[in-house]
CSV table of C-alpha atoms and ligand atoms in Angstrom, one decimal:
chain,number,residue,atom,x,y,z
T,1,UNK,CA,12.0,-34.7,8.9
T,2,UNK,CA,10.9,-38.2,7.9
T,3,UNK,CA,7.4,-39.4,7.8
T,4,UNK,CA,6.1,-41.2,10.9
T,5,UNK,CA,5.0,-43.8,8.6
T,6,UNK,CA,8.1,-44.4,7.0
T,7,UNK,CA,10.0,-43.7,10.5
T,8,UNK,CA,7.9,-46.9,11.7
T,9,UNK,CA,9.1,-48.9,9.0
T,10,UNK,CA,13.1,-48.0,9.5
T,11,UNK,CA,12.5,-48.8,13.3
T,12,UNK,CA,11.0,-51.8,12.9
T,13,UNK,CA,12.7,-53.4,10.1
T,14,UNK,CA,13.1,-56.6,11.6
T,15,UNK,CA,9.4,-57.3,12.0
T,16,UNK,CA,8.8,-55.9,8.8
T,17,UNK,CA,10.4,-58.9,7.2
T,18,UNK,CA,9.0,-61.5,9.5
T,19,UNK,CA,5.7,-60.3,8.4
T,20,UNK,CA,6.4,-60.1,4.3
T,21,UNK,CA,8.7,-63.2,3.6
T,22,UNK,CA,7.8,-66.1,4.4
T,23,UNK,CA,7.8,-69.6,3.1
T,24,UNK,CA,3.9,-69.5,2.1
T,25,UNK,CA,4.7,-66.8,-0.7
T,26,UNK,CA,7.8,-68.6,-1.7
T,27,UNK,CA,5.4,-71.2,-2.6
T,28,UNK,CA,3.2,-68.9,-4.3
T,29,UNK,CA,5.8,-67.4,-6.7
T,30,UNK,CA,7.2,-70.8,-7.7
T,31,UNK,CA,4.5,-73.3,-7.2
T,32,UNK,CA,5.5,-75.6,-4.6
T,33,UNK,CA,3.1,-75.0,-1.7
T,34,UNK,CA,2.1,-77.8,-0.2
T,35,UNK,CA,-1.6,-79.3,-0.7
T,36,UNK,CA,-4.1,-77.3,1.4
T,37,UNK,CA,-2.0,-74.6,2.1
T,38,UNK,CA,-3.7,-72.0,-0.5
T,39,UNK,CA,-6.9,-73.3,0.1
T,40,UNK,CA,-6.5,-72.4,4.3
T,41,UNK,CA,-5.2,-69.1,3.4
T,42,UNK,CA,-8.1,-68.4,1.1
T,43,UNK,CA,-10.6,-69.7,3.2
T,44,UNK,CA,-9.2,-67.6,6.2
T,45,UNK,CA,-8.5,-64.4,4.3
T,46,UNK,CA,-11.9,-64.3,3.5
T,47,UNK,CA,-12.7,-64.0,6.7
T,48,UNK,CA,-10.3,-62.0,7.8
T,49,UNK,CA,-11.5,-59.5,4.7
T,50,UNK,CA,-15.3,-59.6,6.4
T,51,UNK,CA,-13.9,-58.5,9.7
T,52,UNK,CA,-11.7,-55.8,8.2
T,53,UNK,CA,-14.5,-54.8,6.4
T,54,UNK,CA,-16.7,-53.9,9.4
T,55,UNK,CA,-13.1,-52.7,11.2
T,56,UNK,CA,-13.1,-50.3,8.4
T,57,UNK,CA,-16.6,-49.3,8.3
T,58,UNK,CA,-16.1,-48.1,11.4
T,59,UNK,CA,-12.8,-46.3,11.6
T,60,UNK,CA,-14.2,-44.3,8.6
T,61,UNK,CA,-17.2,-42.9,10.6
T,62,UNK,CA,-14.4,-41.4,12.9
T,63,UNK,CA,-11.9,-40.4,10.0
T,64,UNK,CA,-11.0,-36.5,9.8
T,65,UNK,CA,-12.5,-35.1,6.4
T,66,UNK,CA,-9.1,-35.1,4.5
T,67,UNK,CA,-9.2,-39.0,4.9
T,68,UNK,CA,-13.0,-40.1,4.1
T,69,UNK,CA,-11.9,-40.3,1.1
T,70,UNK,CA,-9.4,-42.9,1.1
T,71,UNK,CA,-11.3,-45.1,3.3
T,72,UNK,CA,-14.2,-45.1,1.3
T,73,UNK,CA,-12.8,-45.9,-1.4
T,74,UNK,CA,-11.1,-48.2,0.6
T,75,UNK,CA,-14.4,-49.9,1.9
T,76,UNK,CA,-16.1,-49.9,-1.8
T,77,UNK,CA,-13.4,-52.0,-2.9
T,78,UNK,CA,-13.3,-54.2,0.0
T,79,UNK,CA,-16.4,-55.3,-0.2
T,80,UNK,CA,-15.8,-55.4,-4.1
T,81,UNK,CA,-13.1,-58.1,-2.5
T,82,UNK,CA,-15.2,-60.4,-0.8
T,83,UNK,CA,-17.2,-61.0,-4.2
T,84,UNK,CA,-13.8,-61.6,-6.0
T,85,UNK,CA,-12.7,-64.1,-2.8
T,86,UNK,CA,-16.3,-66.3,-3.3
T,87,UNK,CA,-15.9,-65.8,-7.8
T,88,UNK,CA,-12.4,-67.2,-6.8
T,89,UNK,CA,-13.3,-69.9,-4.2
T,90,UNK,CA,-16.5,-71.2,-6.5
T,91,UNK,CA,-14.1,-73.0,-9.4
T,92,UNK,CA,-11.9,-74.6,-6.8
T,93,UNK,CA,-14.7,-76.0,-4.9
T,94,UNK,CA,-13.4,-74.3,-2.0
T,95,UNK,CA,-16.0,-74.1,1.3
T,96,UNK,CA,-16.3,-70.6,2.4
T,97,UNK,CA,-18.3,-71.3,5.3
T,98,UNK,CA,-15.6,-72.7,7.7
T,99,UNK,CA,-14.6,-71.6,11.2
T,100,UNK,CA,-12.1,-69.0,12.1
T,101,UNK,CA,-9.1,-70.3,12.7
T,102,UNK,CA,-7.1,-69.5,16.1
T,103,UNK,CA,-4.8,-66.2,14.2
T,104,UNK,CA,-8.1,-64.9,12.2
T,105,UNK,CA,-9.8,-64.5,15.1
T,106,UNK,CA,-7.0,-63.0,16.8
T,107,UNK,CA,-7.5,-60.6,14.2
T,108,UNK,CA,-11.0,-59.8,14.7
T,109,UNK,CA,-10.3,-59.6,18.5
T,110,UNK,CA,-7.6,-56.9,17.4
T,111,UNK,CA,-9.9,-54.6,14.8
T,112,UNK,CA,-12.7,-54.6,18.2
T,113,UNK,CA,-9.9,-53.8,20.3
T,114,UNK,CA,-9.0,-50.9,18.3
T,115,UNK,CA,-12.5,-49.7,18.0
T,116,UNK,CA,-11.9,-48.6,21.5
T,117,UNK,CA,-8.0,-47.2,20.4
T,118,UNK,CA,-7.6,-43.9,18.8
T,119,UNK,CA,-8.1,-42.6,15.3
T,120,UNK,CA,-4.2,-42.5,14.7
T,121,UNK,CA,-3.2,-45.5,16.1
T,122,UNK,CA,-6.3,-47.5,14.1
T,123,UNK,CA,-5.7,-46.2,11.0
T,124,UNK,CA,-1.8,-46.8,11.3
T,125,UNK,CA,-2.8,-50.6,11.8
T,126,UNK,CA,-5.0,-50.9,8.9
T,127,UNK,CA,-2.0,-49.2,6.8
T,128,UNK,CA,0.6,-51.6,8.4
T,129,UNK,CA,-1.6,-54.3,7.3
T,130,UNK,CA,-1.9,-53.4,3.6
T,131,UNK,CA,1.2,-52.3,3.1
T,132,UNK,CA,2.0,-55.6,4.4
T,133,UNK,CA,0.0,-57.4,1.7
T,134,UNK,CA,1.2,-55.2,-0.8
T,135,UNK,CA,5.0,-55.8,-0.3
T,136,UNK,CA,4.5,-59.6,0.7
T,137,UNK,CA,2.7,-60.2,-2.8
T,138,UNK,CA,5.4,-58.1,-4.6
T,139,UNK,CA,7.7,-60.4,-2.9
T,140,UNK,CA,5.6,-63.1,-5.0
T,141,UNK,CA,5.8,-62.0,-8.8
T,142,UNK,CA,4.9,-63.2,-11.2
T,143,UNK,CA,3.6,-66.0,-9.3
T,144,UNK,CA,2.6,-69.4,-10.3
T,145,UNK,CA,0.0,-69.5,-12.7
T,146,UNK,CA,-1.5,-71.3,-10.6
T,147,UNK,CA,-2.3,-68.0,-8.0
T,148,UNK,CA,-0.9,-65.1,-10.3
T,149,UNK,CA,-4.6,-63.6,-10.0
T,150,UNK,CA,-3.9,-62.7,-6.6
T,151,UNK,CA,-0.3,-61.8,-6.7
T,152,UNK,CA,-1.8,-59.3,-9.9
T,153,UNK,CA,-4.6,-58.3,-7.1
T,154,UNK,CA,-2.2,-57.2,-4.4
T,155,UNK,CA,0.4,-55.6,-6.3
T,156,UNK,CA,-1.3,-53.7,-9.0
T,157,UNK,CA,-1.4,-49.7,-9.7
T,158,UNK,CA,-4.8,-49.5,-7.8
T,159,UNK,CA,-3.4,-51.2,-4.1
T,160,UNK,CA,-0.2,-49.5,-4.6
T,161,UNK,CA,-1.9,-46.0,-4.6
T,162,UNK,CA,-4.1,-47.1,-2.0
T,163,UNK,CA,-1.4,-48.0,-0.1
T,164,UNK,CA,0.1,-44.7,-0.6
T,165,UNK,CA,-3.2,-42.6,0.1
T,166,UNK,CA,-3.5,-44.9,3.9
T,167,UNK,CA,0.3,-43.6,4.9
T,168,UNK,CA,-0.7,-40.2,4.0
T,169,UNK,CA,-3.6,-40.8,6.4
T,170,UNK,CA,-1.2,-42.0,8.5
T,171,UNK,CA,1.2,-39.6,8.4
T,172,UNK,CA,-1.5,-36.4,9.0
T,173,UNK,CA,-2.8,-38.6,12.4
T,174,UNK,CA,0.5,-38.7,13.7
T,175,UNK,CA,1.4,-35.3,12.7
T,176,UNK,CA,1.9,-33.5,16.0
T,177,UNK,CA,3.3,-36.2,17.7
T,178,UNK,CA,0.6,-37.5,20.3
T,179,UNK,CA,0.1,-40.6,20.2
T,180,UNK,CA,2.9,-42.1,18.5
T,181,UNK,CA,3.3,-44.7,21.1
T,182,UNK,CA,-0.4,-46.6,21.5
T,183,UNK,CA,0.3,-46.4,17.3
T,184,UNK,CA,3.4,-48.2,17.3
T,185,UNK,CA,1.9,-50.4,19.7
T,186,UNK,CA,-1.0,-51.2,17.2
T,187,UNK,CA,1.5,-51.5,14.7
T,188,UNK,CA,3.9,-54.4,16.0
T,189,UNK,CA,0.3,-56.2,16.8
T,190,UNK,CA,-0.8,-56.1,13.2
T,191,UNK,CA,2.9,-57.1,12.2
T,192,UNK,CA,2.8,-60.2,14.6
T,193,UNK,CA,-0.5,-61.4,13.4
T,194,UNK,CA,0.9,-61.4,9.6
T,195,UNK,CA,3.6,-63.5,10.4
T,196,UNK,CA,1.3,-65.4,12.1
T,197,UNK,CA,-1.2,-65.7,9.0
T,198,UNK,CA,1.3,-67.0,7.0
T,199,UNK,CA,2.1,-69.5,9.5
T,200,UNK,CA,-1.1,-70.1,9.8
T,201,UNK,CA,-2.0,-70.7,5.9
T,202,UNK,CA,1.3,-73.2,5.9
T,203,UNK,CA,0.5,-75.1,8.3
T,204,UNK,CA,-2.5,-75.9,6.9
T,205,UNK,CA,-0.5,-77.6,4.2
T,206,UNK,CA,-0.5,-80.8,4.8
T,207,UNK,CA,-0.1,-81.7,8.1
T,208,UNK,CA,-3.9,-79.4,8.4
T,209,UNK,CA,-5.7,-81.7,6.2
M,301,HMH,C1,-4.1,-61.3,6.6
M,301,HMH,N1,-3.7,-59.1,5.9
M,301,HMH,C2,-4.3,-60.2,5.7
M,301,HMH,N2,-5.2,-60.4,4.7
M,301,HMH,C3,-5.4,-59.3,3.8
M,301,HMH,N3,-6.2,-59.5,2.8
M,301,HMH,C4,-4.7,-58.1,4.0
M,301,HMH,C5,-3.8,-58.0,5.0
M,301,HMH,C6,-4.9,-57.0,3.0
M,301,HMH,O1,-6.2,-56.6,2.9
């Protein structure tokens, strides 16, 4: 029998790539993103990386015991991330401090959303999510020199276990079979709002500025 994990990804195949390729990381392997784009995606991830943060923090305190550990881990190196984000923003003179933008709070409404969700389909969103990252950035490599640091942050031996340790998680919540549907709901949400990230950070090329 396959994984529910990797039966979610073979179902929805479609909105996989929607939410991995996209124009923005195009940009990002070979340099030609247009003026402001990177800056609105690092300005916004940031954000979105605060949010997932408390999302997280949360999901944890309701995480069987085989999964703590993961999710610990997991939330260690978040907040690790958010230092990395401002050590990254502080050379490019980049402003922190701005507002959410329409999709990053979309976002946030989705992690308080799932607060009220259950276990399984919560912690299948937050593994759609990075997975996400982690096969968008791969999509990116090498990268331009210009943003290799994060295509190297999102594609290196640490996310990749990580990545493989949340579908584990994944794959024990949805186990026996309940609540496979409010999961694959949670998933398609958290696969709409990555498209709409990258939308979001290309827009803000150009025409945002
Ligand atoms: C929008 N999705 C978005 N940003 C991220 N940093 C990740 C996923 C991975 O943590």
């Amino acid at each position: 029998m396959t994984q529910p994990s990797q039966d979610l990804l073979a179902r929805h195949a479609a909105a996989w790539r929607r939410a991995t390729r996209h124009p923005f990381l195009d940009g990002v392997r070979n340099g030609t993103l247009p003026a402001g784009a990177f800056e609105t995606w690092l300005a916004q991830d940031y954000l979105f990386a605060a949010d997932l943060l408390v999302f997280q923090a949360r999901l944890l305190a309701r995480a069987p015991r085989p999964s703590q550990a993961v999710l610990a881990a997991g939330l260690v190196a978040l907040e690790a991330e958010l230092g990395w984000f401002e050590r990254q923003a502080e050379p490019r003179g980049l402003q922190l401090d701005v507002r959410r933008q329409p999709t990053t709070h979309a976002y946030r409404v989705l992690f308080l959303g799932l607060e009220d969700a259950s276990y399984a389909a919560a912690i299948t969103a937050l593994w759609a999510l990075e997975r996400v990252y982690l096969e968008s950035w791969m999509g990116a490599t090498p990268g331009h020199q210009d943003y290799r640091a994060f295509v190297e942050h999102w594609t290196g031996p640490e996310f990749v276990g990580y990545v493989a340790g949340l579908a584990r998680a994944v794959d024990s919540a949805l186990a026996s079979g309940k609540g496979l549907e409010e999961a694959e709901g949670a998933f398609l949400r958290a696969l709409d709002l990555e498209r709409a990230f990258w939308e979001m950070a290309w827009a803000g090329g150009a025409a945002g500025r």
